[in-house]
mmCIF file of N, CA and C in Angstrom:
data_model
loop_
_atom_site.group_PDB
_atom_site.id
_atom_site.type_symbol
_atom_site.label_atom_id
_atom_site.label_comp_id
_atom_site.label_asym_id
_atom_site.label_seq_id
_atom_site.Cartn_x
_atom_site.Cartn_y
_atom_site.Cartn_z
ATOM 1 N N UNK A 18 26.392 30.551 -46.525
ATOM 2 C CA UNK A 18 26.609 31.591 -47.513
ATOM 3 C C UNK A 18 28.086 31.979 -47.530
ATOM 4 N N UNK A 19 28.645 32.389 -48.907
ATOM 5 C CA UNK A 19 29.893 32.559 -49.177
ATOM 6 C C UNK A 19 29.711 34.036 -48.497
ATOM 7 N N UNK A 20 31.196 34.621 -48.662
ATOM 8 C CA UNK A 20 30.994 36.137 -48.624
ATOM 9 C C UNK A 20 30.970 36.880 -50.142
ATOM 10 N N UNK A 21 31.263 35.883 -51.192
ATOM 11 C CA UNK A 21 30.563 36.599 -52.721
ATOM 12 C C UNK A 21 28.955 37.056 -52.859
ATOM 13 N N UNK A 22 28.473 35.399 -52.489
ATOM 14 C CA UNK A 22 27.093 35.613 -52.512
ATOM 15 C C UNK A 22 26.383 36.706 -51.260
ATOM 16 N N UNK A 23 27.008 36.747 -50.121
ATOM 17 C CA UNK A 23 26.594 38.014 -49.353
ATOM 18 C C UNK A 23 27.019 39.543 -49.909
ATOM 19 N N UNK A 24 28.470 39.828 -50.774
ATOM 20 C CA UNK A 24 28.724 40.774 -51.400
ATOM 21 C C UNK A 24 27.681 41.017 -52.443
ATOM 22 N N UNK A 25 27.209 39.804 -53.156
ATOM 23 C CA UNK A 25 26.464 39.875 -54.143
ATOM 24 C C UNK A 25 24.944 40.429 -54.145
ATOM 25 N N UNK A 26 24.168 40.303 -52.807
ATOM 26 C CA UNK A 26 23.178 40.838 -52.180
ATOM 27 C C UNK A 26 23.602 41.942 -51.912
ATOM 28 N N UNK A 27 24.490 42.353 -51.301
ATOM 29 C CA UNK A 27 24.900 43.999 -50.708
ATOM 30 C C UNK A 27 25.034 44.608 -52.365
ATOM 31 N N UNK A 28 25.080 44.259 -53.349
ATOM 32 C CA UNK A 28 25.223 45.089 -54.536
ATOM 33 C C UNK A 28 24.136 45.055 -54.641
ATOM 34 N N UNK A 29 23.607 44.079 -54.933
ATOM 35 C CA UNK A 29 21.820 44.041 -55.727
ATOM 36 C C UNK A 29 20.701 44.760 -54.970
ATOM 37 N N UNK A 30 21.049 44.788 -53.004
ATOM 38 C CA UNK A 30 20.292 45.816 -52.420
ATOM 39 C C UNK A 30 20.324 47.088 -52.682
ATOM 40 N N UNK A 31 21.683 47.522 -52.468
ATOM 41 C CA UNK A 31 22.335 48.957 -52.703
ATOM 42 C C UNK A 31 22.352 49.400 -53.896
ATOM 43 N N UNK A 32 21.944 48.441 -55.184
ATOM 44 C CA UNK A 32 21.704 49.153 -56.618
ATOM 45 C C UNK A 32 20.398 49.719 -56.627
ATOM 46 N N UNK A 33 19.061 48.580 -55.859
ATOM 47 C CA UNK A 33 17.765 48.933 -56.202
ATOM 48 C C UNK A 33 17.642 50.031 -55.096
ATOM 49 N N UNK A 34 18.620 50.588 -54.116
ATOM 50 C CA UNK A 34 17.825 51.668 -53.406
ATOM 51 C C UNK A 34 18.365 52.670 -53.919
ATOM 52 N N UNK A 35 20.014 52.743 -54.783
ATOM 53 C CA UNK A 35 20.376 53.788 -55.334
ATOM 54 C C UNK A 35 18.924 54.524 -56.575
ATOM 55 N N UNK A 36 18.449 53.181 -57.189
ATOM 56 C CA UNK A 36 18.088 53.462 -58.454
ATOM 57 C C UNK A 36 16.702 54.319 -57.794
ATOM 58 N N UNK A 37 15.887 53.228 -56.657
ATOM 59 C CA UNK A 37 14.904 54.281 -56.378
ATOM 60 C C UNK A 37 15.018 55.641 -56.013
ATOM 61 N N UNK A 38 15.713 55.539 -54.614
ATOM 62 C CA UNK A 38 16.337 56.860 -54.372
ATOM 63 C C UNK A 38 16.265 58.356 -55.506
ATOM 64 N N UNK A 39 17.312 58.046 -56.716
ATOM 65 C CA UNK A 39 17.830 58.465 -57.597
ATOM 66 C C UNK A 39 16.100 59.002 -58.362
ATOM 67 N N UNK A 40 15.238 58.067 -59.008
ATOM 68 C CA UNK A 40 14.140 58.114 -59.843
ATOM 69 C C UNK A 40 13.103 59.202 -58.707
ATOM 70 N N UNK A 41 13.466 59.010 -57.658
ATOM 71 C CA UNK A 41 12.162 59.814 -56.468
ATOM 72 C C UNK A 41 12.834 61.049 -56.135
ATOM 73 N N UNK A 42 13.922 61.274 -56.376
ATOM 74 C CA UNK A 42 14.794 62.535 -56.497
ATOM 75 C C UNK A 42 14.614 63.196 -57.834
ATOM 76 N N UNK A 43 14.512 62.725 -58.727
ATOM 77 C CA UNK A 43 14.302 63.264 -59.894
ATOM 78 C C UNK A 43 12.765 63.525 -60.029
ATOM 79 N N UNK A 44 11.913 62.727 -59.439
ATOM 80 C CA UNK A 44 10.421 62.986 -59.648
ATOM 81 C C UNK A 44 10.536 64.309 -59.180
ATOM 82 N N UNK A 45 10.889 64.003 -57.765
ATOM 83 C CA UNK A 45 10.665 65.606 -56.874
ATOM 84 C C UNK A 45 10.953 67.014 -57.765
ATOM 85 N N UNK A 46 12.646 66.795 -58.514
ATOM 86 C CA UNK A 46 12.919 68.503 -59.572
ATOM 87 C C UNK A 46 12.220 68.212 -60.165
ATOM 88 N N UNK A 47 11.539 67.180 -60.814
ATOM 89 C CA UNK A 47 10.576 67.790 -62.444
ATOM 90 C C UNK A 47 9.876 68.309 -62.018
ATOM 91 N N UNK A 48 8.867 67.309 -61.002
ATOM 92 C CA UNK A 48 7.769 68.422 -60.363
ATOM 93 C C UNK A 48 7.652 69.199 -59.966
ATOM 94 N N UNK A 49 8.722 69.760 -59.330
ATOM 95 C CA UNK A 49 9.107 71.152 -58.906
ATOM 96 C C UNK A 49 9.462 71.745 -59.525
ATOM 97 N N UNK A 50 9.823 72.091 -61.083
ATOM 98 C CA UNK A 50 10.512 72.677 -61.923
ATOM 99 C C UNK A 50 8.820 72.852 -62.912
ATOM 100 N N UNK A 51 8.431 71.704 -63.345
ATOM 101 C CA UNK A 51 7.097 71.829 -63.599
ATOM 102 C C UNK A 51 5.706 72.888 -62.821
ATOM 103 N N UNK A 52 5.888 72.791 -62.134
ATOM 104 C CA UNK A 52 4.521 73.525 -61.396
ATOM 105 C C UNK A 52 5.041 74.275 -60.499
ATOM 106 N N UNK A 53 6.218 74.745 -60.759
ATOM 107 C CA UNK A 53 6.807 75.756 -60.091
ATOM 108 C C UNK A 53 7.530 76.660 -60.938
ATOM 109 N N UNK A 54 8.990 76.880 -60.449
ATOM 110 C CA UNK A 54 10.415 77.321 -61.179
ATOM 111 C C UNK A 54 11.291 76.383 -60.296
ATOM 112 N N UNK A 55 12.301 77.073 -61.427
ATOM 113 C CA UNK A 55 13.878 76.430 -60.750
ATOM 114 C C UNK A 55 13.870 76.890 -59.508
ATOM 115 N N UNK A 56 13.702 78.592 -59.338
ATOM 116 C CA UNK A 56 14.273 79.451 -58.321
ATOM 117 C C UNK A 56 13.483 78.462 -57.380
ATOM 118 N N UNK A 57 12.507 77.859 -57.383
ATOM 119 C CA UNK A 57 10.932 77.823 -56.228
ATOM 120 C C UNK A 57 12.233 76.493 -55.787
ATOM 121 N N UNK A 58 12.522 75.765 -56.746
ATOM 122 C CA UNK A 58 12.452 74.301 -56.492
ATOM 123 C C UNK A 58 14.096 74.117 -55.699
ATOM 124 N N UNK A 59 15.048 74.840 -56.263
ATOM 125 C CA UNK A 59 16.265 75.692 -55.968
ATOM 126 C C UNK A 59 16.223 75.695 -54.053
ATOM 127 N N UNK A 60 15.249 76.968 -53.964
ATOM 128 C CA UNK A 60 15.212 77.513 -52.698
ATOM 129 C C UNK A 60 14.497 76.378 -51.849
ATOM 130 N N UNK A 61 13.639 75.447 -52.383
ATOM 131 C CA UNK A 61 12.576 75.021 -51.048
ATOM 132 C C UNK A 61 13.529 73.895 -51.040
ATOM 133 N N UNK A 62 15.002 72.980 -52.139
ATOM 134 C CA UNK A 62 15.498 71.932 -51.356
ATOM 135 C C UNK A 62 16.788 72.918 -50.526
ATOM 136 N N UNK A 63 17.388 74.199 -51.402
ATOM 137 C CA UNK A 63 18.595 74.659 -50.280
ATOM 138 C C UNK A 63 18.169 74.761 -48.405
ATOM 139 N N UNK A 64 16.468 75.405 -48.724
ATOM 140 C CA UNK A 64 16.027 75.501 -47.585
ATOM 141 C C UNK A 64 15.947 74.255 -46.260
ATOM 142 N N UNK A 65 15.571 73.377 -47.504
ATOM 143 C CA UNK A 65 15.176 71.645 -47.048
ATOM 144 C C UNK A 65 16.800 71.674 -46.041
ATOM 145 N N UNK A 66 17.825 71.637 -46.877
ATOM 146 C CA UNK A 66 19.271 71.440 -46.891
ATOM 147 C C UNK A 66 19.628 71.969 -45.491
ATOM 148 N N UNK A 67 19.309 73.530 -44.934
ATOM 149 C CA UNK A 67 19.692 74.461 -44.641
ATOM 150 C C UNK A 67 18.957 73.853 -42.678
ATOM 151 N N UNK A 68 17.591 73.472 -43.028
ATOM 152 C CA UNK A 68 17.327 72.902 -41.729
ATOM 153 C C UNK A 68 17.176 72.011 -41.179
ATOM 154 N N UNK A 69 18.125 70.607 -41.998
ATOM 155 C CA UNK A 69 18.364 69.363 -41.323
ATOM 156 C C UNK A 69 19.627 69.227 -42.015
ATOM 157 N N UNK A 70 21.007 69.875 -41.444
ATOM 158 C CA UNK A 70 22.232 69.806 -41.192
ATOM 159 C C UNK A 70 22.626 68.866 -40.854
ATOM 160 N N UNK A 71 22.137 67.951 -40.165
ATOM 161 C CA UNK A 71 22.679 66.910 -39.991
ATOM 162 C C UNK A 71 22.426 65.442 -40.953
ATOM 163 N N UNK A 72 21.261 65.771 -41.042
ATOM 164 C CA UNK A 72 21.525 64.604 -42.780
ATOM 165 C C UNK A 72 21.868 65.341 -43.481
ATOM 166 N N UNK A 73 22.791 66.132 -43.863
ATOM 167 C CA UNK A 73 23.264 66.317 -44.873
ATOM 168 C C UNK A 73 24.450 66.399 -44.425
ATOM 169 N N UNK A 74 25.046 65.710 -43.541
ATOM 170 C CA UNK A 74 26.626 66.045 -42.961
ATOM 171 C C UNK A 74 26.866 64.710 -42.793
ATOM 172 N N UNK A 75 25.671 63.765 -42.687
ATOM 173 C CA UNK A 75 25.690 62.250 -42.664
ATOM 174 C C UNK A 75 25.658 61.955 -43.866
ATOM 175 N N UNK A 76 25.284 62.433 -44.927
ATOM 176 C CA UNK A 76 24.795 61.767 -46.212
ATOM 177 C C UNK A 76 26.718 62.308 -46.943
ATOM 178 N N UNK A 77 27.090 63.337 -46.753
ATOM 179 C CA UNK A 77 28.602 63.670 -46.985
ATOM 180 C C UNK A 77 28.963 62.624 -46.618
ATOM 181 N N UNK A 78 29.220 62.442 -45.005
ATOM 182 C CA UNK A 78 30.095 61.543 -44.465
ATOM 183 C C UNK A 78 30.099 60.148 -45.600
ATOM 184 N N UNK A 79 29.171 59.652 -45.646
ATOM 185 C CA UNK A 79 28.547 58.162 -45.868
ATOM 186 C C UNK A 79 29.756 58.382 -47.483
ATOM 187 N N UNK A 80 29.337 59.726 -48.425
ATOM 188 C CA UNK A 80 30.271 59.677 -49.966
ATOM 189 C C UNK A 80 31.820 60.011 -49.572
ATOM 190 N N UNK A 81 32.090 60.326 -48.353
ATOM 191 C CA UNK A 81 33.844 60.246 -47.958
ATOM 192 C C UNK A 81 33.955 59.238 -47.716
ATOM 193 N N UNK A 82 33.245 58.200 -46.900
ATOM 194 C CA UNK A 82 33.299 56.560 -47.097
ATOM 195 C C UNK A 82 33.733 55.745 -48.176
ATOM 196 N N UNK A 83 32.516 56.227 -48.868
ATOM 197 C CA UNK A 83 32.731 55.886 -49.940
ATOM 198 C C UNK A 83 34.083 55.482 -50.739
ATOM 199 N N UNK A 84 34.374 57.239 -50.924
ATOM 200 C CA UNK A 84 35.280 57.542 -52.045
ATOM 201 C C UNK A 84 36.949 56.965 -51.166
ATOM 202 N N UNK A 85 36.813 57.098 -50.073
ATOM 203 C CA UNK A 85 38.188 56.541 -49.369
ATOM 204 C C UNK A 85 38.075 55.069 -49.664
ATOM 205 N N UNK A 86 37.009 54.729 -49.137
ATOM 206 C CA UNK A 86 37.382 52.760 -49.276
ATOM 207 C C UNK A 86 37.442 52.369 -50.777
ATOM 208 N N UNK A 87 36.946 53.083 -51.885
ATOM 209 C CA UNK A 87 37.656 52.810 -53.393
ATOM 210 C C UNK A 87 39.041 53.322 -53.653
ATOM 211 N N UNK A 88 39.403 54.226 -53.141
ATOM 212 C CA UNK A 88 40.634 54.469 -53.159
ATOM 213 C C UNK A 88 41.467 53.683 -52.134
ATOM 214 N N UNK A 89 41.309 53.300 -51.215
ATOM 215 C CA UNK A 89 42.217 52.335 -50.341
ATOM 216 C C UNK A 89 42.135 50.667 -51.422
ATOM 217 N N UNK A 90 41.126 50.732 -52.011
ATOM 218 C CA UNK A 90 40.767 49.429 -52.505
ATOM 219 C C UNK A 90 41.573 49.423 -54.043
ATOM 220 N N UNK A 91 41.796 50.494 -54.392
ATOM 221 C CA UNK A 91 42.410 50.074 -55.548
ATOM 222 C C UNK A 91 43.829 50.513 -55.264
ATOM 223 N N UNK A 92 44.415 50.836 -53.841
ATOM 224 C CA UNK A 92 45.621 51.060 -53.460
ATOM 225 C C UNK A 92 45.925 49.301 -53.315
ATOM 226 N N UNK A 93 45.304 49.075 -52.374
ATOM 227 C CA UNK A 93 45.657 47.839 -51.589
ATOM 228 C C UNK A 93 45.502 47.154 -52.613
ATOM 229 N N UNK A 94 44.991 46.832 -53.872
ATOM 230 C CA UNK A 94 44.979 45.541 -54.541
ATOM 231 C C UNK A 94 46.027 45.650 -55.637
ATOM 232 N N UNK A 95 46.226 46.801 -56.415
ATOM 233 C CA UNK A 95 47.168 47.239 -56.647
ATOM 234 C C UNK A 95 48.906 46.753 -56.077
ATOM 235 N N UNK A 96 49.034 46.966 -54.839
ATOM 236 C CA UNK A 96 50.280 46.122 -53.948
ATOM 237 C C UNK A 96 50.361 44.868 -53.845
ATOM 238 N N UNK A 97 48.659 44.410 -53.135
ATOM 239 C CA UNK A 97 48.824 43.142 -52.457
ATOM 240 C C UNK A 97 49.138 42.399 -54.164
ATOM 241 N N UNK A 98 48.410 42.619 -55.447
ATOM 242 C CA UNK A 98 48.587 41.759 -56.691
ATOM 243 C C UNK A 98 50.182 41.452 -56.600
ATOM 244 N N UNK A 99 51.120 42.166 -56.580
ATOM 245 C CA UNK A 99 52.517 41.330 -56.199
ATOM 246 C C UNK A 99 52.792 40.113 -54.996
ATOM 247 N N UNK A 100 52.006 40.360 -54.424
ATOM 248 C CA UNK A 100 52.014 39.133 -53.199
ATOM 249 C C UNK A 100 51.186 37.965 -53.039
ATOM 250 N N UNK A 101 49.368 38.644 -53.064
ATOM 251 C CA UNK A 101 48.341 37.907 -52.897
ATOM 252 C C UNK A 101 47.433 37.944 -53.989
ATOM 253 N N UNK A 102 46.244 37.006 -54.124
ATOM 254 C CA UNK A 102 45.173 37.455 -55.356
ATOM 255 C C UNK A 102 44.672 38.635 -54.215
ATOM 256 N N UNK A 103 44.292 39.962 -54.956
ATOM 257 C CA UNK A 103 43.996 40.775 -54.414
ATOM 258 C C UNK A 103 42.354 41.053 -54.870
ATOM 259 N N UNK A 104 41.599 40.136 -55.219
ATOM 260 C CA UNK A 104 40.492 40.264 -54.996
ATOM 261 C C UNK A 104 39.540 39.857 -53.274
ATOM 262 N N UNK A 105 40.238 39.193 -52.869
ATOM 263 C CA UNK A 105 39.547 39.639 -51.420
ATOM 264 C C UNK A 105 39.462 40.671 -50.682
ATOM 265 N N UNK A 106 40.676 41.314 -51.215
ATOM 266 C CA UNK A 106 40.645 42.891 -50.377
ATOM 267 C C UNK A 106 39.849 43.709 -51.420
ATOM 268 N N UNK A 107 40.012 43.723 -52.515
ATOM 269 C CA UNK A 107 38.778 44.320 -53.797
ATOM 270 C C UNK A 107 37.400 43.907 -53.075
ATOM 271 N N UNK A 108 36.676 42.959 -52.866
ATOM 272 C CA UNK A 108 35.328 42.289 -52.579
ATOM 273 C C UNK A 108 35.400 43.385 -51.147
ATOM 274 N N UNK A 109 35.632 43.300 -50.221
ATOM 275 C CA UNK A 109 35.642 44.030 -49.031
ATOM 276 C C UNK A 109 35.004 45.001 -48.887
ATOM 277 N N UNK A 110 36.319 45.953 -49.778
ATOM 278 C CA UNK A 110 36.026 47.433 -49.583
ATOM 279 C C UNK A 110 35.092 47.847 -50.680
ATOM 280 N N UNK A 111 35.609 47.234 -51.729
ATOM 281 C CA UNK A 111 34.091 47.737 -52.640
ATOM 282 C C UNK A 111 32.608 47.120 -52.305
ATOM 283 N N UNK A 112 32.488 46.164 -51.319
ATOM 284 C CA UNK A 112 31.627 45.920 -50.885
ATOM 285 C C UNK A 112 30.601 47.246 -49.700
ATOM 286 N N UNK A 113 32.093 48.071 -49.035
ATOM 287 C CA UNK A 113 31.718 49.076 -48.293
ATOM 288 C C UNK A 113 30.889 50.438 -48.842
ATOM 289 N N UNK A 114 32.054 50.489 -50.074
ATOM 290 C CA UNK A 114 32.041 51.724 -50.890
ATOM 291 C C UNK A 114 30.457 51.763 -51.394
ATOM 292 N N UNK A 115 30.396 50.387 -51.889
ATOM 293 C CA UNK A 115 28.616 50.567 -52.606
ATOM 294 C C UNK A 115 27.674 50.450 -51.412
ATOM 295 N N UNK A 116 27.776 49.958 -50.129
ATOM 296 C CA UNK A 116 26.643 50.347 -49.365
ATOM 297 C C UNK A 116 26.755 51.593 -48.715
ATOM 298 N N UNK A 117 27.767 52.481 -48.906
ATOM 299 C CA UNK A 117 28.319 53.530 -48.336
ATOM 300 C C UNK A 117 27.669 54.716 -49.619
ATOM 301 N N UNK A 118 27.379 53.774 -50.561
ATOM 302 C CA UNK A 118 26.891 55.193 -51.701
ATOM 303 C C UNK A 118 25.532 54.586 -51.441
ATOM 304 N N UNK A 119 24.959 54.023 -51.348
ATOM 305 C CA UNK A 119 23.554 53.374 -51.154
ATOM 306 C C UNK A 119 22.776 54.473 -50.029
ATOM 307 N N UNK A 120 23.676 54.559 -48.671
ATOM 308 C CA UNK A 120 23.934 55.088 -47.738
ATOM 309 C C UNK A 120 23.704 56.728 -47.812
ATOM 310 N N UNK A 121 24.091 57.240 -49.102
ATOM 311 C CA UNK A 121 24.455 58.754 -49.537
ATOM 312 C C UNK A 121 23.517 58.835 -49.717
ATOM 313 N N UNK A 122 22.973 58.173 -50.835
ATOM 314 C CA UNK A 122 21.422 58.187 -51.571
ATOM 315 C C UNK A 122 20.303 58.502 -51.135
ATOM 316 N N UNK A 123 19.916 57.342 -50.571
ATOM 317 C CA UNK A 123 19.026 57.509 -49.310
ATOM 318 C C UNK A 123 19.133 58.637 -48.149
ATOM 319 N N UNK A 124 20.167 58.938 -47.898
ATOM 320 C CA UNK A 124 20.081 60.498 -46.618
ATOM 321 C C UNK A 124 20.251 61.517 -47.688
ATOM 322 N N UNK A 125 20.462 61.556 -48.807
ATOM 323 C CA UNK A 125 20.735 63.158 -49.712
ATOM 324 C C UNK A 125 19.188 63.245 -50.424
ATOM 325 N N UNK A 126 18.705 62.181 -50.544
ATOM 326 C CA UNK A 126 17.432 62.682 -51.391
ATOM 327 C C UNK A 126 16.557 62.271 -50.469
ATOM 328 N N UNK A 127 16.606 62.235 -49.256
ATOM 329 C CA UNK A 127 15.819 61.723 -48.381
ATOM 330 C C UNK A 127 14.866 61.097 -48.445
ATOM 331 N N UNK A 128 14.508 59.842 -49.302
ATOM 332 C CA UNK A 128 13.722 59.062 -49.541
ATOM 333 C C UNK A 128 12.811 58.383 -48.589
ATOM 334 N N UNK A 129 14.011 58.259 -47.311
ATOM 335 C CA UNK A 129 13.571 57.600 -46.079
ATOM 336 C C UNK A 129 12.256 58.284 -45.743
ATOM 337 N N UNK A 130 12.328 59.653 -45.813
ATOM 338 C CA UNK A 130 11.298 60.487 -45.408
ATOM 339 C C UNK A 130 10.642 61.616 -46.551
ATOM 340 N N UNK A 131 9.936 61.195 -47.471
ATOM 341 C CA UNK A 131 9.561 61.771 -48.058
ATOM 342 C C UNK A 131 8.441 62.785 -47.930
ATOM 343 N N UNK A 132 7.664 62.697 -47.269
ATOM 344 C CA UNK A 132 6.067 63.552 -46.517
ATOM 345 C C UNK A 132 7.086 64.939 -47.053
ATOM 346 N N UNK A 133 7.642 65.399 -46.279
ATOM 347 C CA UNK A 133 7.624 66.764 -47.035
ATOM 348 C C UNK A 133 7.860 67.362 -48.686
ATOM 349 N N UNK A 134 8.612 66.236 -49.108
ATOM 350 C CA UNK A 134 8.811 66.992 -50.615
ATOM 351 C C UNK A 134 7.243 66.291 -50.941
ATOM 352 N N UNK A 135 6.663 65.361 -50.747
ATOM 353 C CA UNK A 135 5.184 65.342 -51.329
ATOM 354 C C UNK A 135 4.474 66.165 -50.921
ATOM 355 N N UNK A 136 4.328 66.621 -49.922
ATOM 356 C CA UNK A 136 3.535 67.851 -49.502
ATOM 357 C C UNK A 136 3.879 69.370 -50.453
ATOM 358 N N UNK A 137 5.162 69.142 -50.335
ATOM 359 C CA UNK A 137 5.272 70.655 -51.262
ATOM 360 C C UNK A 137 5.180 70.285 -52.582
ATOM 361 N N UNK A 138 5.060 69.449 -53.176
ATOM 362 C CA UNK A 138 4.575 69.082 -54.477
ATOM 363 C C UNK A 138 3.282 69.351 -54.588
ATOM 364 N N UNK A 139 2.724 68.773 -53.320
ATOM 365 C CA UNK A 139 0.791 69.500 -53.646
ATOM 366 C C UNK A 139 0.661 70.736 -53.611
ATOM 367 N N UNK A 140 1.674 71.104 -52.671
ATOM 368 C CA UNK A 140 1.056 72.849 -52.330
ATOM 369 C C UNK A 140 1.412 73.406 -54.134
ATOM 370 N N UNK A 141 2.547 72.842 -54.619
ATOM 371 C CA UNK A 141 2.822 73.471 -56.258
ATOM 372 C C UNK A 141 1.902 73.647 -56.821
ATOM 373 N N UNK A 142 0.940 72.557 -57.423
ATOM 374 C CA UNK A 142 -0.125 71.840 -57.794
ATOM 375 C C UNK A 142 -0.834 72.879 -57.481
ATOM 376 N N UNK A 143 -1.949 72.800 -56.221
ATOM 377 C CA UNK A 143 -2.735 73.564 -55.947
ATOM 378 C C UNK A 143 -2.628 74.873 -56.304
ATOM 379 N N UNK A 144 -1.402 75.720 -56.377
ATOM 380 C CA UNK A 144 -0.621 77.090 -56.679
ATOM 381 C C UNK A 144 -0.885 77.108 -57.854
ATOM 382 N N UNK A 145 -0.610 75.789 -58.621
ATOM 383 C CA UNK A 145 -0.496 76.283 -59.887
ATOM 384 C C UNK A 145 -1.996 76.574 -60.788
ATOM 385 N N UNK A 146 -3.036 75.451 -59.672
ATOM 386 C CA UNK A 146 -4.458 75.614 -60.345
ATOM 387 C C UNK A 146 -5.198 77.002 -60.171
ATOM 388 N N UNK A 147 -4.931 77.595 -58.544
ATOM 389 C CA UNK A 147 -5.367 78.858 -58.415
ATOM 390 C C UNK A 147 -4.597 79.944 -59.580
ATOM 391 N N UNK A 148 -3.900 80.098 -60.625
ATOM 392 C CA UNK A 148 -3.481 80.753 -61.192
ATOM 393 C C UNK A 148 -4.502 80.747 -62.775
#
């Protein structure tokens, strides 16, 4: 395997977990905005937020990754283009940057572990039938 075709997998992984990620994050506010309120849906992820500090200081970290290795990447290719083809140093770091947002995704909407926002989606549900 080249390192395109391995870059090329690190995109195509890191797109389909952004996209899930992203679609199971959005399920969670409708439904929570649906069979709840904002305020409900607001408070139970600040709360979410508020007592696992540390994925959410990892899921930061992972978008300062990010956003540095695109900015080093369009520094460095930027220069090296007077010297070298500067797409190897482009392939690299933007190779980092997108598993580094892949990375965000997954620890900010916590997909990895979902049981609790499904659970409080039922408790909505149920709330909303007793009414």
């Amino acid at each position: 395997m080249t390192g395109n075709e391995i870059f090329g997998f690190v995109g195509i992984i890191s797109g389909a977990v952004i996209l899930v990620s992203t679609l199971g994050f959005i399920y969670f506010m409708f439904s929570s905005y649906k069979y709840g309120s904002r305020e409900e849906a607001n408070r139970f992820f600040g709360t979410y937020m508020f007592n696992n500090p540390k994925r959410y200081v990892l899921a930061f970290l992972f978008l300062v990754i990010a956003g540095s290795s695109l900015a080093i990447g369009f520094i460095s290719s930027f220069i090296a283009s007077f010297f070298i083809n500067p797409l190897s140093i482009w392939e690299l770091l933007s190779g980092i940057a997108i598993l580094s947002l892949a990375c965000f995704f997954v620890t900010f909407t916590s997909i990895d572990h979902p049981k609790s926002f499904l659970s409080y989606i039922a408790f909505l549900k149920a709330k909303k039938k007793k009414k």
